[in-house]
Amino acid sequence: MKKRLLSVLLCSAMVAAMAVGCGGGSSDSGSSDEGGSDSGSSDVITIGFSQVGAESDWRTANSESMQDTFSEENGYNLIFDDAQQKQENQITAIRNFINQEVDYILLAPVTETGWDTVLQEAYDADIPVIIVDRMVEVSNDDLYTTWIGTDSLLEGRKAAEWLNAYATAKGWAPEDLHIVDIQGTIGSTAQIGRTQGLEEGVEKYGWDLLAQQTGEFTQAKGQEVMESLLKQYDNINVVYCENDNEAFGAIDAIEAAGKTVGTDIEAGEILVISFDTTNAGLTDVLNGKIVCDVECNPLHGPRAEALIQALENGEEVEKLNYVDEEIFAFDNTVESVTAVNSLDEEGEYAVTPITQEIIDGRAY
Ligand code: GZL
């Protein structure tokens, strides 16, 4: 706020003296300045957004939500930086945002740790930082103003409770479930939470967890990891994919190996469980290729904007802002699950049998 006012005064002085307007923030290689050219005018809010990358359908939907929200027409100058899933690129981008004296820094952190130094620099520059999607682990929570995202631990627990309820309904013994976990980017909040949810289920119900390996949230890596696991184990009957794109790759690998994904392990089929509920993911649920897909909503643009507008109005905002999410399955064998969220609150969560109508009506 202070910086914008100062830049307006400077611009006005420049205009008066030189009849020249003030330019917008310079964009760096890897960044794109998506807003108006005049980031110094009094009512344009300049946002520096460091995005993880473009690794998945979820991430694409998240980026589109942010770009659609922080548009020039809506009064924003968005400097968007794609870090290609590298923390060092995010740290460089944040430093560039600081140098450009943006009004807000939005960070979608690739992993939870390693942010203290650069967030201290933003804090010292008096630039509010909003964490989006995954969480950061910092020595002082004052280094970020607020966080908006999903409860990945609850997501994992929902998936594990669905698997237990489904197997129980089918009369399958827990020790007959031979599970591989294709994990997300190691150290990311989504991986940490979803992995923990599964591991708690293994401990609680006695499932056989054969292997865990990162698929880096990508389809290519998911396929590569599944191919390798199929060579190591001949009894896999549940594949727990920590996002839809890994599931797409795993399904390709399973089918290429002459095996079948489906809903009945007694028929020799392999159950695939996933997260994100993207359009393609839910289409696979409808086709019986994914048995259960736990929602992780990427549409954080409007939510982040509401936080910024509240801050602009001098209002207090919650430190943690969790979004509500659903569970979708191929049928109604399991009608609901009980699970505990990251705030240690137990809840009952309905399971929605997927239909084409539901898919057609969703925003991503
Ligand atoms: C979830 C998000 C994860 C998605 C993946 O909060 O961080 O990253 O589940 C994405 O699809 O790559």
Coordinates of N, CA, C and O in Angstrom, one line a residue, residues 47-53 59 78-83 86-87 89-94 97 105-110 115 132:
I47 N 0.8 -8.2 -8.3 CA 1.0 -9.5 -7.6 C 2.1 -10.3 -8.2 O 2.2 -10.4 -9.5
G48 N 3.0 -10.7 -7.4 CA 4.1 -11.6 -7.9 C 3.7 -13.0 -7.5 O 3.5 -13.3 -6.3
F49 N 3.4 -13.9 -8.5 CA 3.0 -15.3 -8.1 C 4.1 -16.3 -8.6 O 4.4 -16.4 -9.8
S50 N 4.6 -17.0 -7.6 CA 5.6 -18.1 -7.9 C 4.9 -19.4 -7.9 O 4.5 -19.9 -6.8
Q51 N 4.7 -20.0 -9.1 CA 3.9 -21.2 -9.3 C 4.9 -22.4 -9.3 O 6.0 -22.3 -9.9
V52 N 4.5 -23.6 -8.8 CA 5.4 -24.7 -8.7 C 5.9 -25.1 -10.1 O 7.1 -25.3 -10.4
G53 N 4.9 -25.2 -11.1 CA 5.3 -25.7 -12.4 C 4.1 -25.9 -13.2 O 3.1 -25.2 -13.1
R59 N -2.4 -28.7 -11.6 CA -1.6 -27.5 -11.6 C -2.1 -26.5 -12.7 O -2.1 -25.3 -12.5
L78 N -0.4 -9.0 -12.8 CA 0.1 -10.3 -12.4 C 1.4 -10.6 -13.0 O 1.6 -10.6 -14.2
I79 N 2.5 -10.8 -12.2 CA 3.7 -11.3 -12.7 C 3.8 -12.8 -12.3 O 3.9 -13.1 -11.1
F80 N 3.7 -13.7 -13.3 CA 3.5 -15.1 -13.1 C 4.9 -15.8 -13.4 O 5.4 -15.6 -14.5
D81 N 5.4 -16.6 -12.4 CA 6.6 -17.3 -12.7 C 6.4 -18.8 -12.5 O 6.0 -19.2 -11.5
D82 N 6.8 -19.5 -13.5 CA 6.7 -21.0 -13.5 C 8.1 -21.6 -13.1 O 9.0 -21.4 -13.8
A83 N 8.1 -22.2 -12.0 CA 9.5 -22.6 -11.4 C 9.9 -24.0 -11.9 O 10.9 -24.5 -11.5
K86 N 11.2 -26.5 -9.4 CA 12.5 -26.3 -8.7 C 12.5 -25.2 -7.7 O 12.1 -24.0 -8.0
Q87 N 12.8 -25.5 -6.4 CA 12.7 -24.5 -5.4 C 13.7 -23.3 -5.6 O 13.3 -22.2 -5.4
N89 N 14.4 -21.9 -8.3 CA 13.7 -21.0 -9.2 C 12.6 -20.1 -8.5 O 12.4 -19.0 -8.8
Q90 N 12.0 -20.8 -7.5 CA 11.0 -20.0 -6.8 C 11.7 -19.0 -5.9 O 11.2 -17.8 -5.8
I91 N 12.8 -19.3 -5.3 CA 13.5 -18.3 -4.5 C 14.0 -17.2 -5.3 O 13.8 -16.0 -4.9
T92 N 14.5 -17.5 -6.5 CA 14.9 -16.4 -7.4 C 13.7 -15.5 -7.8 O 13.8 -14.3 -7.8
A93 N 12.6 -16.1 -8.1 CA 11.4 -15.4 -8.5 C 11.0 -14.4 -7.3 O 10.6 -13.3 -7.5
I94 N 11.0 -14.9 -6.1 CA 10.6 -14.1 -5.0 C 11.5 -12.9 -4.8 O 11.1 -11.8 -4.6
F97 N 10.5 -10.4 -7.3 CA 9.3 -9.7 -6.9 C 9.6 -8.7 -5.9 O 9.1 -7.5 -6.0
I105 N 3.1 -11.0 -2.6 CA 3.8 -12.2 -3.1 C 2.9 -13.4 -2.8 O 2.5 -13.6 -1.7
L106 N 2.5 -14.1 -3.9 CA 1.8 -15.4 -3.7 C 2.8 -16.5 -4.0 O 3.5 -16.5 -5.1
L107 N 2.9 -17.5 -3.1 CA 3.8 -18.6 -3.3 C 3.1 -19.9 -3.2 O 2.4 -20.2 -2.2
A108 N 3.2 -20.7 -4.2 CA 2.7 -22.1 -4.2 C 4.0 -23.0 -4.0 O 4.7 -23.3 -5.0
P109 N 4.4 -23.3 -2.8 CA 5.7 -23.9 -2.6 C 5.8 -25.3 -3.0 O 4.9 -26.1 -2.7
V110 N 6.9 -25.6 -3.7 CA 7.1 -27.0 -4.3 C 7.2 -28.0 -3.1 O 6.7 -29.1 -3.2
W115 N 12.4 -22.2 3.2 CA 11.8 -20.9 2.8 C 12.2 -19.7 3.8 O 11.9 -18.6 3.5
V132 N -0.1 -20.4 -1.1 CA -1.3 -21.0 -1.8 C -1.0 -22.5 -2.0 O 0.1 -22.9 -2.4

